[in-house]
PDB file of C-alpha atoms in Angstrom:
ATOM      1  CA  MET A  23      87.743 115.423 126.614  1.00 74.00           C
ATOM      2  CA  SER A  24      90.344 117.726 128.174  1.00 81.00           C
ATOM      3  CA  LYS A  25      91.541 120.780 126.297  1.00 90.00           C
ATOM      4  CA  GLN A  26      94.956 120.192 124.764  1.00 94.00           C
ATOM      5  CA  PRO A  27      97.810 122.692 124.654  1.00 92.00           C
ATOM      6  CA  VAL A  28      99.333 124.134 121.507  1.00 95.00           C
ATOM      7  CA  ILE A  29     103.073 123.478 121.241  1.00 95.00           C
ATOM      8  CA  PHE A  30     105.881 124.837 119.110  1.00 94.00           C
ATOM      9  CA  LEU A  31     109.037 122.767 118.922  1.00 93.00           C
ATOM     10  CA  THR A  32     112.338 123.015 117.129  1.00 89.00           C
ATOM     11  CA  HIS A  33     112.781 119.709 115.316  1.00 86.00           C
ATOM     12  CA  GLY A  34     116.560 119.873 115.031  1.00 84.00           C
ATOM     13  CA  ALA A  35     118.660 119.154 111.954  1.00 88.00           C
ATOM     14  CA  GLY A  36     117.639 116.139 109.906  1.00 90.00           C
ATOM     15  CA  PRO A  37     117.615 112.983 112.059  1.00 95.00           C
ATOM     16  CA  CYS A  38     120.052 114.446 114.610  1.00 94.00           C
ATOM     17  CA  PHE A  39     118.272 113.090 117.689  1.00 95.00           C
ATOM     18  CA  TYR A  40     118.978 109.525 116.529  1.00 96.00           C
ATOM     19  CA  LEU A  41     122.663 110.008 115.707  1.00 95.00           C
ATOM     20  CA  ASP A  42     125.787 109.884 117.867  1.00 94.00           C
ATOM     21  CA  ALA A  43     127.998 112.979 117.946  1.00 93.00           C
ATOM     22  CA  SER A  44     131.049 110.799 118.572  1.00 94.00           C
ATOM     23  CA  LYS A  45     130.587 109.623 114.973  1.00 93.00           C
ATOM     24  CA  GLU A  46     128.771 112.628 113.502  1.00 91.00           C
ATOM     25  CA  LYS A  47     130.664 115.648 114.847  1.00 90.00           C
ATOM     26  CA  TRP A  48     128.282 118.208 113.351  1.00 87.00           C
ATOM     27  CA  CYS A  49     125.427 117.176 115.658  1.00 89.00           C
ATOM     28  CA  LYS A  50     127.271 117.856 118.897  1.00 88.00           C
ATOM     29  CA  GLY A  51     124.750 119.138 121.406  1.00 89.00           C
ATOM     30  CA  ILE A  52     121.752 117.909 119.412  1.00 90.00           C
ATOM     31  CA  ASP A  53     122.475 114.176 119.111  1.00 93.00           C
ATOM     32  CA  LYS A  54     120.686 111.273 120.802  1.00 95.00           C
ATOM     33  CA  HIS A  55     122.528 111.882 124.077  1.00 96.00           C
ATOM     34  CA  SER A  56     121.712 115.603 124.200  1.00 93.00           C
ATOM     35  CA  ASN A  57     119.423 117.544 126.488  1.00 94.00           C
ATOM     36  CA  CYS A  58     117.446 118.419 123.362  1.00 91.00           C
ATOM     37  CA  ALA A  59     116.627 114.759 122.738  1.00 94.00           C
ATOM     38  CA  LYS A  60     115.801 114.265 126.409  1.00 96.00           C
ATOM     39  CA  SER A  61     113.414 117.217 126.342  1.00 94.00           C
ATOM     40  CA  PHE A  62     111.342 115.486 123.664  1.00 92.00           C
ATOM     41  CA  LYS A  63     111.325 112.228 125.616  1.00 94.00           C
ATOM     42  CA  ASP A  64     110.002 114.197 128.598  1.00 93.00           C
ATOM     43  CA  LEU A  65     107.553 116.292 126.567  1.00 90.00           C
ATOM     44  CA  THR A  66     104.323 114.636 127.678  1.00 87.00           C
ATOM     45  CA  LYS A  67     105.408 114.813 131.321  1.00 83.00           C
ATOM     46  CA  ASN A  68     106.547 118.431 131.187  1.00 81.00           C
ATOM     47  CA  ALA A  69     103.511 119.636 129.234  1.00 78.00           C
ATOM     48  CA  ASN A  70     101.244 118.383 132.048  1.00 72.00           C
ATOM     49  CA  PHE A  71      98.704 116.667 129.824  1.00 80.00           C
ATOM     50  CA  LYS A  72      95.555 115.926 131.821  1.00 82.00           C
ATOM     51  CA  GLU A  73      94.907 113.084 129.416  1.00 89.00           C
ATOM     52  CA  PRO A  74      96.449 111.891 126.147  1.00 91.00           C
ATOM     53  CA  PRO A  75      95.413 113.798 123.021  1.00 95.00           C
ATOM     54  CA  ARG A  76      92.745 112.344 120.786  1.00 96.00           C
ATOM     55  CA  ALA A  77      94.940 113.124 117.768  1.00 98.00           C
ATOM     56  CA  ILE A  78      97.968 115.248 116.898  1.00 98.00           C
ATOM     57  CA  LEU A  79      97.871 117.855 114.121  1.00 99.00           C
ATOM     58  CA  VAL A  80     101.292 119.022 112.947  1.00 99.00           C
ATOM     59  CA  LEU A  81     102.152 122.202 111.068  1.00 99.00           C
ATOM     60  CA  SER A  82     105.590 121.274 109.759  1.00 97.00           C
ATOM     61  CA  ALA A  83     108.145 123.509 108.087  1.00 95.00           C
ATOM     62  CA  HIS A  84     108.755 120.682 105.637  1.00 95.00           C
ATOM     63  CA  TRP A  85     105.366 120.699 103.940  1.00 98.00           C
ATOM     64  CA  ASP A  86     104.045 123.650 101.993  1.00 97.00           C
ATOM     65  CA  GLU A  87     101.555 123.699  99.127  1.00 98.00           C
ATOM     66  CA  ASN A  88      99.962 126.306  96.875  1.00 98.00           C
ATOM     67  CA  ILE A  89      96.608 125.486  98.502  1.00 98.00           C
ATOM     68  CA  CYS A  90      96.212 124.506 102.153  1.00 99.00           C
ATOM     69  CA  THR A  91      96.284 120.704 102.180  1.00 99.00           C
ATOM     70  CA  VAL A  92      95.174 118.215 104.821  1.00 99.00           C
ATOM     71  CA  GLN A  93      96.814 114.803 105.032  1.00 98.00           C
ATOM     72  CA  THR A  94      94.110 112.106 104.939  1.00 98.00           C
ATOM     73  CA  ASN A  95      95.990 108.848 105.302  1.00 95.00           C
ATOM     74  CA  ASN A  96      95.126 106.172 107.873  1.00 95.00           C
ATOM     75  CA  LYS A  97      98.547 104.527 107.580  1.00 96.00           C
ATOM     76  CA  PRO A  98     101.099 107.244 106.817  1.00 97.00           C
ATOM     77  CA  GLU A  99     104.604 106.031 106.090  1.00 97.00           C
ATOM     78  CA  LEU A 100     107.684 107.974 107.117  1.00 98.00           C
ATOM     79  CA  TYR A 101     108.954 110.358 104.473  1.00 96.00           C
ATOM     80  CA  TYR A 102     112.737 110.539 104.792  1.00 97.00           C
ATOM     81  CA  ASP A 103     112.968 114.021 103.315  1.00 95.00           C
ATOM     82  CA  TYR A 104     116.651 114.481 104.098  1.00 93.00           C
ATOM     83  CA  SER A 105     119.874 113.327 102.473  1.00 94.00           C
ATOM     84  CA  GLY A 106     123.531 112.719 103.227  1.00 93.00           C
ATOM     85  CA  PHE A 107     123.093 110.949 106.551  1.00 94.00           C
ATOM     86  CA  PRO A 108     124.277 107.498 107.693  1.00 95.00           C
ATOM     87  CA  PRO A 109     122.195 104.408 106.771  1.00 95.00           C
ATOM     88  CA  GLU A 110     120.474 104.160 110.158  1.00 95.00           C
ATOM     89  CA  ALA A 111     118.761 107.490 109.485  1.00 96.00           C
ATOM     90  CA  TYR A 112     116.735 105.780 106.742  1.00 97.00           C
ATOM     91  CA  LYS A 113     115.764 102.782 108.870  1.00 97.00           C
ATOM     92  CA  LEU A 114     113.852 104.663 111.544  1.00 97.00           C
ATOM     93  CA  THR A 115     110.363 103.294 112.114  1.00 98.00           C
ATOM     94  CA  TRP A 116     107.321 104.754 113.844  1.00 98.00           C
ATOM     95  CA  ASN A 117     104.121 102.944 112.966  1.00 97.00           C
ATOM     96  CA  VAL A 118     101.792 105.688 114.063  1.00 98.00           C
ATOM     97  CA  PRO A 119      98.251 105.708 112.612  1.00 98.00           C
ATOM     98  CA  GLY A 120      96.524 108.580 110.912  1.00 98.00           C
ATOM     99  CA  ASP A 121      92.866 109.483 111.428  1.00 98.00           C
ATOM    100  CA  VAL A 122      91.027 110.194 108.207  1.00 98.00           C
ATOM    101  CA  THR A 123      87.772 111.074 109.968  1.00 98.00           C
ATOM    102  CA  VAL A 124      89.386 113.733 112.144  1.00 98.00           C
ATOM    103  CA  ALA A 125      91.464 115.032 109.221  1.00 98.00           C
ATOM    104  CA  LYS A 126      88.410 115.375 106.977  1.00 98.00           C
ATOM    105  CA  ASN A 127      86.588 117.234 109.749  1.00 98.00           C
ATOM    106  CA  VAL A 128      89.538 119.624 109.952  1.00 98.00           C
ATOM    107  CA  LYS A 129      89.238 120.236 106.208  1.00 98.00           C
ATOM    108  CA  VAL A 130      85.553 121.082 106.684  1.00 98.00           C
ATOM    109  CA  LEU A 131      86.454 123.413 109.554  1.00 98.00           C
ATOM    110  CA  LEU A 132      89.061 125.249 107.478  1.00 98.00           C
ATOM    111  CA  GLU A 133      86.625 125.654 104.586  1.00 98.00           C
ATOM    112  CA  SER A 134      83.973 126.988 106.966  1.00 98.00           C
ATOM    113  CA  LYS A 135      86.465 129.724 107.890  1.00 97.00           C
ATOM    114  CA  GLY A 136      86.893 130.691 104.244  1.00 98.00           C
ATOM    115  CA  ILE A 137      90.181 128.848 103.660  1.00 98.00           C
ATOM    116  CA  GLN A 138      90.434 126.928 100.403  1.00 98.00           C
ATOM    117  CA  CYS A 139      91.524 123.405 101.235  1.00 98.00           C
ATOM    118  CA  VAL A 140      92.221 120.059  99.534  1.00 99.00           C
ATOM    119  CA  GLU A 141      93.164 116.545 100.679  1.00 98.00           C
ATOM    120  CA  ASN A 142      96.272 114.428 100.120  1.00 98.00           C
ATOM    121  CA  ASN A 143      95.915 110.729 100.967  1.00 97.00           C
ATOM    122  CA  LYS A 144      99.342 109.666  99.677  1.00 96.00           C
ATOM    123  CA  ARG A 145     101.878 111.793 101.540  1.00 96.00           C
ATOM    124  CA  GLY A 146     103.854 110.344 104.451  1.00 97.00           C
ATOM    125  CA  LEU A 147     104.971 112.074 107.635  1.00 98.00           C
ATOM    126  CA  ASP A 148     108.026 114.264 107.046  1.00 96.00           C
ATOM    127  CA  HIS A 149     110.954 114.555 109.438  1.00 96.00           C
ATOM    128  CA  GLY A 150     109.543 117.692 111.003  1.00 96.00           C
ATOM    129  CA  VAL A 151     106.941 115.306 112.409  1.00 98.00           C
ATOM    130  CA  PHE A 152     108.553 111.972 113.134  1.00 97.00           C
ATOM    131  CA  VAL A 153     111.996 113.107 114.309  1.00 96.00           C
ATOM    132  CA  PRO A 154     110.686 114.876 117.456  1.00 96.00           C
ATOM    133  CA  LEU A 155     107.372 113.077 117.990  1.00 97.00           C
ATOM    134  CA  LYS A 156     108.776 109.556 117.791  1.00 97.00           C
ATOM    135  CA  LEU A 157     110.684 110.478 120.967  1.00 96.00           C
ATOM    136  CA  ALA A 158     107.670 112.108 122.625  1.00 96.00           C
ATOM    137  CA  PHE A 159     105.170 109.391 121.683  1.00 96.00           C
ATOM    138  CA  PRO A 160     107.242 106.206 121.303  1.00 96.00           C
ATOM    139  CA  LYS A 161     104.226 103.904 121.638  1.00 96.00           C
ATOM    140  CA  ALA A 162     102.780 105.403 118.426  1.00 97.00           C
ATOM    141  CA  ASP A 163      99.307 105.084 119.930  1.00 96.00           C
ATOM    142  CA  VAL A 164      97.977 108.568 119.105  1.00 97.00           C
ATOM    143  CA  PRO A 165      96.887 109.305 115.504  1.00 98.00           C
ATOM    144  CA  VAL A 166      98.982 111.919 113.715  1.00 99.00           C
ATOM    145  CA  PHE A 167      98.233 113.972 110.616  1.00 99.00           C
ATOM    146  CA  GLN A 168      99.517 117.151 108.990  1.00 99.00           C
ATOM    147  CA  VAL A 169      98.131 120.388 107.611  1.00 99.00           C
ATOM    148  CA  SER A 170     100.414 122.113 105.119  1.00 99.00           C
ATOM    149  CA  LEU A 171     101.756 125.627 105.197  1.00 98.00           C
ATOM    150  CA  LEU A 172     100.991 127.903 102.269  1.00 98.00           C
ATOM    151  CA  ARG A 173     103.831 128.034  99.753  1.00 97.00           C
ATOM    152  CA  SER A 174     103.359 131.773  99.323  1.00 96.00           C
ATOM    153  CA  MET A 175     104.988 132.095 102.772  1.00 93.00           C
ATOM    154  CA  ASN A 176     102.554 134.978 103.353  1.00 94.00           C
ATOM    155  CA  LEU A 177     102.559 135.574 107.086  1.00 93.00           C
ATOM    156  CA  GLU A 178      98.981 136.795 107.456  1.00 95.00           C
ATOM    157  CA  ASP A 179      97.475 134.024 105.302  1.00 97.00           C
ATOM    158  CA  ASN A 180      99.340 131.323 107.206  1.00 97.00           C
ATOM    159  CA  MET A 181      98.327 132.809 110.548  1.00 96.00           C
ATOM    160  CA  LYS A 182      94.696 132.645 109.400  1.00 98.00           C
ATOM    161  CA  ILE A 183      95.125 128.881 109.135  1.00 98.00           C
ATOM    162  CA  GLY A 184      96.377 128.811 112.723  1.00 98.00           C
ATOM    163  CA  GLU A 185      93.432 130.919 113.868  1.00 98.00           C
ATOM    164  CA  ALA A 186      90.989 128.624 112.059  1.00 98.00           C
ATOM    165  CA  LEU A 187      92.424 125.599 113.861  1.00 98.00           C
ATOM    166  CA  SER A 188      92.198 127.168 117.319  1.00 97.00           C
ATOM    167  CA  GLU A 189      88.935 125.516 118.355  1.00 96.00           C
ATOM    168  CA  LEU A 190      90.390 122.019 117.882  1.00 98.00           C
ATOM    169  CA  SER A 191      92.258 122.146 121.200  1.00 95.00           C
ATOM    170  CA  LYS A 192      89.042 121.890 123.182  1.00 95.00           C
ATOM    171  CA  ASP A 193      88.161 118.783 121.149  1.00 96.00           C
ATOM    172  CA  GLY A 194      91.231 116.974 122.426  1.00 95.00           C
ATOM    173  CA  ILE A 195      93.484 117.599 119.437  1.00 97.00           C
ATOM    174  CA  LEU A 196      97.084 118.552 120.160  1.00 97.00           C
ATOM    175  CA  ILE A 197      98.366 121.152 117.691  1.00 98.00           C
ATOM    176  CA  VAL A 198     102.126 121.141 117.139  1.00 98.00           C
ATOM    177  CA  GLY A 199     104.069 123.747 115.189  1.00 98.00           C
ATOM    178  CA  SER A 200     107.359 122.214 114.073  1.00 96.00           C
ATOM    179  CA  GLY A 201     110.072 124.510 112.761  1.00 91.00           C
ATOM    180  CA  SER A 202     113.168 126.228 114.057  1.00 84.00           C
ATOM    181  CA  ALA A 203     114.035 129.401 115.916  1.00 77.00           C
ATOM    182  CA  THR A 204     116.766 130.018 113.344  1.00 69.00           C
ATOM    183  CA  HIS A 205     117.410 128.142 110.111  1.00 60.00           C
ATOM    184  CA  THR A 206     120.544 128.957 108.150  1.00 62.00           C
ATOM    185  CA  GLY A 207     122.465 125.702 107.754  1.00 59.00           C
ATOM    186  CA  LEU A 208     125.425 127.299 109.516  1.00 51.00           C
ATOM    187  CA  PHE A 209     126.998 125.645 112.534  1.00 57.00           C
ATOM    188  CA  ASP A 210     129.278 127.536 114.873  1.00 57.00           C
ATOM    189  CA  ASN A 211     130.097 127.356 118.544  1.00 63.00           C
ATOM    190  CA  LYS A 212     129.340 131.044 119.051  1.00 73.00           C
ATOM    191  CA  PRO A 213     125.836 132.409 118.284  1.00 75.00           C
ATOM    192  CA  ALA A 214     125.826 135.304 115.825  1.00 78.00           C
ATOM    193  CA  ASP A 215     124.595 138.681 117.046  1.00 81.00           C
ATOM    194  CA  TRP A 216     121.585 138.543 114.727  1.00 81.00           C
ATOM    195  CA  ALA A 217     120.676 135.110 116.115  1.00 81.00           C
ATOM    196  CA  LEU A 218     120.716 136.443 119.654  1.00 84.00           C
ATOM    197  CA  GLN A 219     118.662 139.469 118.578  1.00 85.00           C
ATOM    198  CA  PHE A 220     116.113 137.236 116.899  1.00 84.00           C
ATOM    199  CA  GLN A 221     115.945 134.905 119.881  1.00 86.00           C
ATOM    200  CA  GLU A 222     115.339 137.781 122.287  1.00 90.00           C
ATOM    201  CA  TRP A 223     112.744 139.330 119.978  1.00 87.00           C
ATOM    202  CA  ILE A 224     110.688 136.172 119.372  1.00 89.00           C
ATOM    203  CA  GLN A 225     110.884 135.087 123.004  1.00 91.00           C
ATOM    204  CA  ASP A 226     109.515 138.450 124.078  1.00 94.00           C
ATOM    205  CA  ILE A 227     106.623 138.245 121.624  1.00 92.00           C
ATOM    206  CA  VAL A 228     105.645 134.710 122.564  1.00 92.00           C
ATOM    207  CA  THR A 229     106.100 134.834 126.346  1.00 93.00           C
ATOM    208  CA  ASN A 230     105.578 138.442 127.490  1.00 94.00           C
ATOM    209  CA  PRO A 231     102.407 138.341 129.636  1.00 93.00           C
ATOM    210  CA  ASP A 232     101.810 142.066 129.207  1.00 96.00           C
ATOM    211  CA  TYR A 233     100.877 141.717 125.528  1.00 95.00           C
ATOM    212  CA  SER A 234      97.254 141.252 124.565  1.00 94.00           C
ATOM    213  CA  PRO A 235      96.434 138.771 121.774  1.00 92.00           C
ATOM    214  CA  GLU A 236      95.920 141.727 119.442  1.00 94.00           C
ATOM    215  CA  GLN A 237      99.317 143.224 120.307  1.00 95.00           C
ATOM    216  CA  ARG A 238     101.045 139.877 119.902  1.00 93.00           C
ATOM    217  CA  LYS A 239      99.415 139.336 116.520  1.00 93.00           C
ATOM    218  CA  SER A 240     100.392 142.835 115.389  1.00 93.00           C
ATOM    219  CA  LYS A 241     104.014 142.290 116.393  1.00 91.00           C
ATOM    220  CA  LEU A 242     104.152 138.963 114.562  1.00 91.00           C
ATOM    221  CA  LEU A 243     102.636 140.481 111.422  1.00 89.00           C
ATOM    222  CA  GLU A 244     105.279 143.215 111.537  1.00 87.00           C
ATOM    223  CA  SER A 245     108.113 140.684 111.829  1.00 82.00           C
ATOM    224  CA  GLU A 246     109.245 141.056 108.224  1.00 79.00           C
ATOM    225  CA  SER A 247     110.247 144.627 109.007  1.00 77.00           C
ATOM    226  CA  GLN A 248     112.868 143.307 111.427  1.00 76.00           C
ATOM    227  CA  SER A 249     116.292 143.351 109.783  1.00 75.00           C
ATOM    228  CA  PHE A 250     117.443 140.188 111.521  1.00 75.00           C
ATOM    229  CA  LEU A 251     114.493 138.031 110.386  1.00 76.00           C
ATOM    230  CA  ARG A 252     115.999 137.226 106.987  1.00 73.00           C
ATOM    231  CA  SER A 253     119.350 136.505 108.596  1.00 74.00           C
ATOM    232  CA  ALA A 254     117.616 133.933 110.776  1.00 71.00           C
ATOM    233  CA  HIS A 255     115.305 132.672 108.016  1.00 71.00           C
ATOM    234  CA  SER A 256     116.218 133.178 104.366  1.00 75.00           C
ATOM    235  CA  ARG A 257     112.912 131.414 103.609  1.00 76.00           C
ATOM    236  CA  LEU A 258     110.109 131.628 106.145  1.00 85.00           C
ATOM    237  CA  ASP A 259     109.144 127.938 106.164  1.00 91.00           C
ATOM    238  CA  HIS A 260     110.846 127.216 109.504  1.00 90.00           C
ATOM    239  CA  PHE A 261     109.598 130.465 111.054  1.00 92.00           C
ATOM    240  CA  LEU A 262     105.922 130.227 110.098  1.00 95.00           C
ATOM    241  CA  PRO A 263     105.046 127.396 112.504  1.00 96.00           C
ATOM    242  CA  ILE A 264     105.804 129.823 115.363  1.00 94.00           C
ATOM    243  CA  PRO A 265     103.180 132.491 114.483  1.00 94.00           C
ATOM    244  CA  MET A 266     100.781 129.779 113.293  1.00 96.00           C
ATOM    245  CA  ALA A 267     101.037 128.049 116.673  1.00 97.00           C
ATOM    246  CA  CYS A 268     100.547 131.396 118.426  1.00 95.00           C
ATOM    247  CA  ALA A 269      97.431 132.000 116.351  1.00 96.00           C
ATOM    248  CA  ALA A 270      96.112 128.508 117.088  1.00 97.00           C
ATOM    249  CA  ALA A 271      96.677 129.074 120.808  1.00 95.00           C
ATOM    250  CA  GLY A 272      94.850 132.401 120.718  1.00 91.00           C
ATOM    251  CA  LEU A 273      97.816 134.109 122.369  1.00 84.00           C
TER     252      LEU A 273
END
């Protein structure tokens, strides 16, 4: 089984990648005709997978719990956790299977690393999962399951979850962090200065080859001291999948 990469992706706004900007003006640049949507369709090609993943584990901004929770559902439905969109947004289908055996093994792994963990066999896949991955894996032939974020939004505790999951990549499991580089609900043609600052800052942390894993981790843990973080993320749910993915990748 080939080692899988760890990926962070921005999952857009609601079901944007399935809407048409000629009808929904707000999603201009992120609709179904956009380069963003195309990038997800090309994800498996561009990521240079040596072979398909055995399963996909998603850390989505749209699921947080008081205790780390693993989704154990062999037939997860889609959870349309958005509102105010046209009817077609609630008719999307993606009959992807879950994998209870793999999910339960992940729970055991997390517990072995000292992380309290429970199961949830009822929850469906939220839009942080199906909106991007339905485009990337349209055949729905790879099992998908989620691990929740911690509702405390504590950066260090959530990164520990990422670190605990790191050994799964060599077992053929693709780990996906699904959030957003910025998340304010504001749409404007011109990026704000704080957004550009945040983008430059996070890109440097994630991609600078001169940083050791320890330096990268230290910089991420110090992120709350950055004045522009709360401008970009009033709540850290959409930010946390970035440092969690970094931790899972051992960057």
